[in-house]
CSV table of C-alpha atoms and ligand atoms in Angstrom, one decimal:
chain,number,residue,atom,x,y,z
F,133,UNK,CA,124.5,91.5,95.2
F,134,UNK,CA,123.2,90.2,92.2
F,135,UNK,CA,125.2,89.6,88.8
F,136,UNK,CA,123.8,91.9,86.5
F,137,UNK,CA,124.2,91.2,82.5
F,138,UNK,CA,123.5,93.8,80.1
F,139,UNK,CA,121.9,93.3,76.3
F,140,UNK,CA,121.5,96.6,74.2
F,141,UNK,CA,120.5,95.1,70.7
F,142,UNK,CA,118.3,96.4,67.6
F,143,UNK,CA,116.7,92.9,67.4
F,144,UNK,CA,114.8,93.5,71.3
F,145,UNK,CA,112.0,91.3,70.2
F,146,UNK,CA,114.3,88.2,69.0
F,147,UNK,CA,117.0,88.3,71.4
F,148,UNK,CA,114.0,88.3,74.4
F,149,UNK,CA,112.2,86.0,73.1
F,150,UNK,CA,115.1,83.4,72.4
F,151,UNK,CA,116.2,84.6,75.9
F,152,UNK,CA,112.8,83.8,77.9
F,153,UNK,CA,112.7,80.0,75.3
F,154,UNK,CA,116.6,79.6,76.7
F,155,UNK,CA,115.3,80.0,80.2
F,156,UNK,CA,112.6,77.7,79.6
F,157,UNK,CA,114.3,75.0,78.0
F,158,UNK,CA,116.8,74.8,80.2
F,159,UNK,CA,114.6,75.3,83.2
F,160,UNK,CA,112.4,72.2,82.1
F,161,UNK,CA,115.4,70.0,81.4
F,162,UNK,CA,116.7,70.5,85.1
F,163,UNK,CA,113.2,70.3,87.0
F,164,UNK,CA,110.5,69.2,84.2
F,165,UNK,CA,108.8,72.8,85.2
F,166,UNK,CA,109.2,76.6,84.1
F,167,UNK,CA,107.5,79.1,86.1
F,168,UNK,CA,107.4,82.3,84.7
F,169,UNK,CA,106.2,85.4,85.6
F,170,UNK,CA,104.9,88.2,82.8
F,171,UNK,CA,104.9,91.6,82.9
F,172,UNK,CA,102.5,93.5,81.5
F,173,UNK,CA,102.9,97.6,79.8
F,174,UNK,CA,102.8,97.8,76.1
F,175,UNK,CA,106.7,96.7,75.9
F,176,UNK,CA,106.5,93.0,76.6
F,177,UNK,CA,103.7,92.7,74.0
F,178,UNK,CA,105.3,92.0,70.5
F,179,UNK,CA,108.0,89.4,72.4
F,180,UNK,CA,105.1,87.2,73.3
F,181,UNK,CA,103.9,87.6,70.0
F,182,UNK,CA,107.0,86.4,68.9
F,183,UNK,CA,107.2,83.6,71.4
F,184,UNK,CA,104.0,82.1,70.1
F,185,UNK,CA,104.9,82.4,66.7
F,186,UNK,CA,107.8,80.4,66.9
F,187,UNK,CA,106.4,77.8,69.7
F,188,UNK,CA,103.8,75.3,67.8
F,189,UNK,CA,104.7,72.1,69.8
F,190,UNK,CA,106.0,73.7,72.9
F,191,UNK,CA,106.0,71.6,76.0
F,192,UNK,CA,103.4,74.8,77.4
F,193,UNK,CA,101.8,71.8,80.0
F,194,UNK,CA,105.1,72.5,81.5
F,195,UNK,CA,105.1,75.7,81.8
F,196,UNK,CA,103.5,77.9,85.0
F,197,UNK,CA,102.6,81.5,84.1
F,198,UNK,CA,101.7,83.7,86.7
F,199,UNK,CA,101.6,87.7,86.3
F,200,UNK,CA,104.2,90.1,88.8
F,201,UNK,CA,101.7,92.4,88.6
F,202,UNK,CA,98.1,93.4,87.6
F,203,UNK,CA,95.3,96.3,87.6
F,204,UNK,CA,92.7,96.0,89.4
F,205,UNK,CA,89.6,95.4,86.3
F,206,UNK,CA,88.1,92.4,84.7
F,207,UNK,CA,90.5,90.4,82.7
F,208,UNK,CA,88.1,91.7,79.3
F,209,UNK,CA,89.9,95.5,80.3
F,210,UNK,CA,91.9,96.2,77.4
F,211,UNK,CA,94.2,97.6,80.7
F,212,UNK,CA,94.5,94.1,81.9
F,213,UNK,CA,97.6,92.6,81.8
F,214,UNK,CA,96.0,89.3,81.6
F,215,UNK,CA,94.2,90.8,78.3
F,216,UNK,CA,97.4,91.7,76.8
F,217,UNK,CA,99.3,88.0,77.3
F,218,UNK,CA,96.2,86.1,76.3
F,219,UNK,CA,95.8,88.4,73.1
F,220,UNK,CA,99.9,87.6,72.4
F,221,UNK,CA,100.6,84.4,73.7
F,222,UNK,CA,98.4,82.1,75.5
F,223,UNK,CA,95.8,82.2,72.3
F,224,UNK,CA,98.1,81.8,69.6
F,225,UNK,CA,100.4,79.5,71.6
F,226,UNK,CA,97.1,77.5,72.7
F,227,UNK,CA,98.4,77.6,75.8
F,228,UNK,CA,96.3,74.9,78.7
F,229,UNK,CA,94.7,77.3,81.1
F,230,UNK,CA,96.2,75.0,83.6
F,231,UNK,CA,99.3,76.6,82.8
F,232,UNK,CA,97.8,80.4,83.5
F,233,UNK,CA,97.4,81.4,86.9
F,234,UNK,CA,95.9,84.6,86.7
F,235,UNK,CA,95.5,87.7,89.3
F,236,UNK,CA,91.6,88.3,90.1
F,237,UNK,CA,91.5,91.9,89.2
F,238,UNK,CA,87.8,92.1,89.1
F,239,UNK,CA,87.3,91.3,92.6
F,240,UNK,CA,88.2,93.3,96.1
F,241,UNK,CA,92.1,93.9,95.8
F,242,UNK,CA,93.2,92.9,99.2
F,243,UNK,CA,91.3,89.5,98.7
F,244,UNK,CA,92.6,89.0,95.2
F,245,UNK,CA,96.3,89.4,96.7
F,246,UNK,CA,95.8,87.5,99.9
F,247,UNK,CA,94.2,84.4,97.4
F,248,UNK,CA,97.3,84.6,94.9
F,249,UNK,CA,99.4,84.0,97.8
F,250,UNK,CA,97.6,81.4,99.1
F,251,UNK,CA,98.0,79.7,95.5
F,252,UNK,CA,101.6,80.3,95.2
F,253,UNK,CA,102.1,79.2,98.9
F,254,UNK,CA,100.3,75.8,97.7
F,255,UNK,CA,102.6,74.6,95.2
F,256,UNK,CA,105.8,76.2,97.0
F,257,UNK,CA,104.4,73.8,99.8
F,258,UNK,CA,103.9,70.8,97.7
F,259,UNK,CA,107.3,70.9,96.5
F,260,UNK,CA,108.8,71.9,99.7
F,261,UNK,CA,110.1,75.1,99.4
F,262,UNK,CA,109.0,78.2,101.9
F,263,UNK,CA,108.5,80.5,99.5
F,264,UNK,CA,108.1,80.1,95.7
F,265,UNK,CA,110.8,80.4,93.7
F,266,UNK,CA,110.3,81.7,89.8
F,267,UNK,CA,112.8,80.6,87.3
F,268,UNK,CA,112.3,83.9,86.1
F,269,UNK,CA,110.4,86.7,86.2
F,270,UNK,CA,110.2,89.8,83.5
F,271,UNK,CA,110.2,92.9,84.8
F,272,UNK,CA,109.5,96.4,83.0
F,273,UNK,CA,110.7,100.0,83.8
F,274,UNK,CA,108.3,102.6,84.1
F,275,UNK,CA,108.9,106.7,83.7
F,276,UNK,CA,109.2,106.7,87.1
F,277,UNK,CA,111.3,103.6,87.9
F,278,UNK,CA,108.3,101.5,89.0
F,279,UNK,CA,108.7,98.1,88.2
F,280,UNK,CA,105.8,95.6,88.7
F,281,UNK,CA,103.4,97.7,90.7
F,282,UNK,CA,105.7,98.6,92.8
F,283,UNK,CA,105.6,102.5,92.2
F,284,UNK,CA,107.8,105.3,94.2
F,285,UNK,CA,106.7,106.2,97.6
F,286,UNK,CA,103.9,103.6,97.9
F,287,UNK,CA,103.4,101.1,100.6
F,288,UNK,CA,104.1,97.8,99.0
F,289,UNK,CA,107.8,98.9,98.4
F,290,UNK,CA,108.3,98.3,102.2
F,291,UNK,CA,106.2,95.3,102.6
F,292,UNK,CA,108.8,92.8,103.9
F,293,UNK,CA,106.9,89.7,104.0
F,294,UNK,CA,103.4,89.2,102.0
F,295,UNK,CA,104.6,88.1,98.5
F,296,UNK,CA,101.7,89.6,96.6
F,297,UNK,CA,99.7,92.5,97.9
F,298,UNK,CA,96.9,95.2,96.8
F,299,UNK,CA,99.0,98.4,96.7
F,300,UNK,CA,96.9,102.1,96.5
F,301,UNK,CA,98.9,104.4,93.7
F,302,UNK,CA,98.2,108.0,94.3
F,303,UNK,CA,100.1,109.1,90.7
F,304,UNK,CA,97.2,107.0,89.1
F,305,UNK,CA,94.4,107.1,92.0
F,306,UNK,CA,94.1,102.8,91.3
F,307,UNK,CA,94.8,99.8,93.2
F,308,UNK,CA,96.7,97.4,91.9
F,309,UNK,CA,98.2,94.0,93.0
F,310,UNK,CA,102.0,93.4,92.9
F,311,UNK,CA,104.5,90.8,93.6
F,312,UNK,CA,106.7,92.4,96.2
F,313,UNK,CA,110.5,92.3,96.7
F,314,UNK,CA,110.7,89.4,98.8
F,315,UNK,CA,108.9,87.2,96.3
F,316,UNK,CA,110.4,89.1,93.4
F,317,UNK,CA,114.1,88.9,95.2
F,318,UNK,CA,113.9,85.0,95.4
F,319,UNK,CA,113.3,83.9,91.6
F,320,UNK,CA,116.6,82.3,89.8
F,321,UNK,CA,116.6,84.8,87.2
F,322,UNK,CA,115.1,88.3,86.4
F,323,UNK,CA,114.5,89.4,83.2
F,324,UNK,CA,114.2,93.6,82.6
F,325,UNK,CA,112.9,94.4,78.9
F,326,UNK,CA,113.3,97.9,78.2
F,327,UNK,CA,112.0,99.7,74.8
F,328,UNK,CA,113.8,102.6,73.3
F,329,UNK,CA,111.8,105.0,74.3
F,330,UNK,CA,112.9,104.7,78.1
F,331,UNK,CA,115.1,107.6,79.4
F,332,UNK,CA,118.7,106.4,78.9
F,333,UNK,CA,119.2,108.9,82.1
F,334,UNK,CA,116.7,106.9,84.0
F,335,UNK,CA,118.1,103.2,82.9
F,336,UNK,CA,121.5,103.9,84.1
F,337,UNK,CA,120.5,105.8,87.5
F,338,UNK,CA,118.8,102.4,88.3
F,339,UNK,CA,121.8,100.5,86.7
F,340,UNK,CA,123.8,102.5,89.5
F,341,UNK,CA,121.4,101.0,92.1
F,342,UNK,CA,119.8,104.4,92.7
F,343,UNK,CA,117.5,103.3,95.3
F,344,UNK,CA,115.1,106.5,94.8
F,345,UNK,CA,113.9,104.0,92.4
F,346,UNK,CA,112.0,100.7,93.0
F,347,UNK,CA,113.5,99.0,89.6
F,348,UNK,CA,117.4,99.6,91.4
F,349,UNK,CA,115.9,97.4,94.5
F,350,UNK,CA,115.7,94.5,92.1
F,351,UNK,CA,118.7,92.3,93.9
F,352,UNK,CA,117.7,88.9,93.8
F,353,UNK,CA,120.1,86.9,96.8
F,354,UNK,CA,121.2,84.3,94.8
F,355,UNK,CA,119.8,84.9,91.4
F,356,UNK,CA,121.3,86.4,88.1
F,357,UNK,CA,119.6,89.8,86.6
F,358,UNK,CA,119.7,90.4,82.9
F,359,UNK,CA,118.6,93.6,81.4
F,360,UNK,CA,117.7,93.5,77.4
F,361,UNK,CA,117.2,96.9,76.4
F,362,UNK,CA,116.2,98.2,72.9
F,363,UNK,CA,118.9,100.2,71.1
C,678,6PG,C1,102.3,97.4,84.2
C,678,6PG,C2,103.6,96.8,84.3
C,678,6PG,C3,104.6,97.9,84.5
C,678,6PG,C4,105.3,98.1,83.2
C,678,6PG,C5,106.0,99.5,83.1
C,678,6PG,C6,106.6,99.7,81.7
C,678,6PG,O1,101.3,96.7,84.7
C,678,6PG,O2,102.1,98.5,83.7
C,678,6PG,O3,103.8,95.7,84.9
C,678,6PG,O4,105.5,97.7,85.5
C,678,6PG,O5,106.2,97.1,83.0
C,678,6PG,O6,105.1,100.5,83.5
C,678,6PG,O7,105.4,99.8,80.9
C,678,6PG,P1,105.6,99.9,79.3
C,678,6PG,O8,106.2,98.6,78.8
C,678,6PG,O9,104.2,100.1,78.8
C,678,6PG,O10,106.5,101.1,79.0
């Protein structure tokens, strides 16, 4: 089982931020490299904002974004995930677009998710790994204790060995394309940002590991998971 750290702070959007820039520094120091994965929601939004403020001559050709999850519309969507870190961070950061690998949600879902894979399965290849390991990966926490795409009673909460896949949610009659748990269970480090307006009830069921709900299935096997949530 994981370790699990907890953060409740006022300052959400500082304490992330210098978080996710720890990460990075000391990710980059170890192995010249910091992949990252974003999630999207309205939540994660401002900390980018603040990440690009304070970045100007950030080693970003460095850093490997890629996205835990994504709906499935062009990346112009004000819905798109991609829309929302672009708008934050990769714009006012002037981050490379070599850095950015972003999830085709324009095109067929189940192609879209089988092409990610193939691109993660490239560079976990070339550096001779079997499955590519994120230095860390934010996660969110929906109403329902989705986290990613991975949404109650849908399919891609049992997929046990495709990393990305399309997965079909009922609740909001949409596809969208999600890491799954074994990719999400192999990164060094998970990040959970959590706004104040989440359910206290529903953040400490999952801190309890309530396994009704796809957040408390977040166990990385030899990683570390840190919660900051918003007081
Ligand atoms: C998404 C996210 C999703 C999000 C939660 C919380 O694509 O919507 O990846 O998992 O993190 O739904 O969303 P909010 O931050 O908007 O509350």
């Amino acid at each position: 089982m994981a370790i699990v750290k907890i953060t409740r702070t006022k300052d959400f959007v500082v304490d992330a931020a210098a978080f996710i820039l720890e990460q990075a520094r000391k990710a980059i120091a170890e192995r010249n490299e910091f992949r990252i994965a974003l999630s999207g929601g309205h939540t994660p939004a401002p900390v980018y904002a603040h990440i690009a403020s304070g970045t100007r001559d950030f080693r970003w050709e460095s850093v490997r974004f890629t996205f835990g999850d994504e709906r499935c519309v062009p990346p112009d969507d004000p819905q798109s995930n991609f829309s929302m870190a672009r708008e934050n961070l990769f714009v006012p950061a002037a981050v490379p677009q070599k850095s950015i690998m972003r999830m085709r949600g324009e095109i067929d879902p189940q192609i879209a998710a089988q092409q990610y894979t193939q691109q993660l399965d490239a560079i976990a290849a070339g550096r001779g790994e079997s499955i590519y390991q994120h230095d860390l990966i934010l996660l969110g926490l929906g109403d329902d204790g989705h986290t990613a795409s991975l949404f109650p009673g849908t399919a891609a909460l049992e997929e046990t060995s495709c990393q990305v896949v399309a997965n079909f949610v009922p609740r909001l009659n949409a596809w969208r394309l999600t890491f799954t748990f074994p990719l999400i269970n192999h990164a060094r480090q998970i990040l959970f940002l959590v706004g104040a307006s989440k359910d206290p009830q529903l953040i400490e069921r999952v801190l309890e590991r309530d396994q009704q709900f796809p957040a408390a299935r977040v166990d990385p096997s030899a990683g570390e998971v840190t919660w900051i949530i918003e007081e």
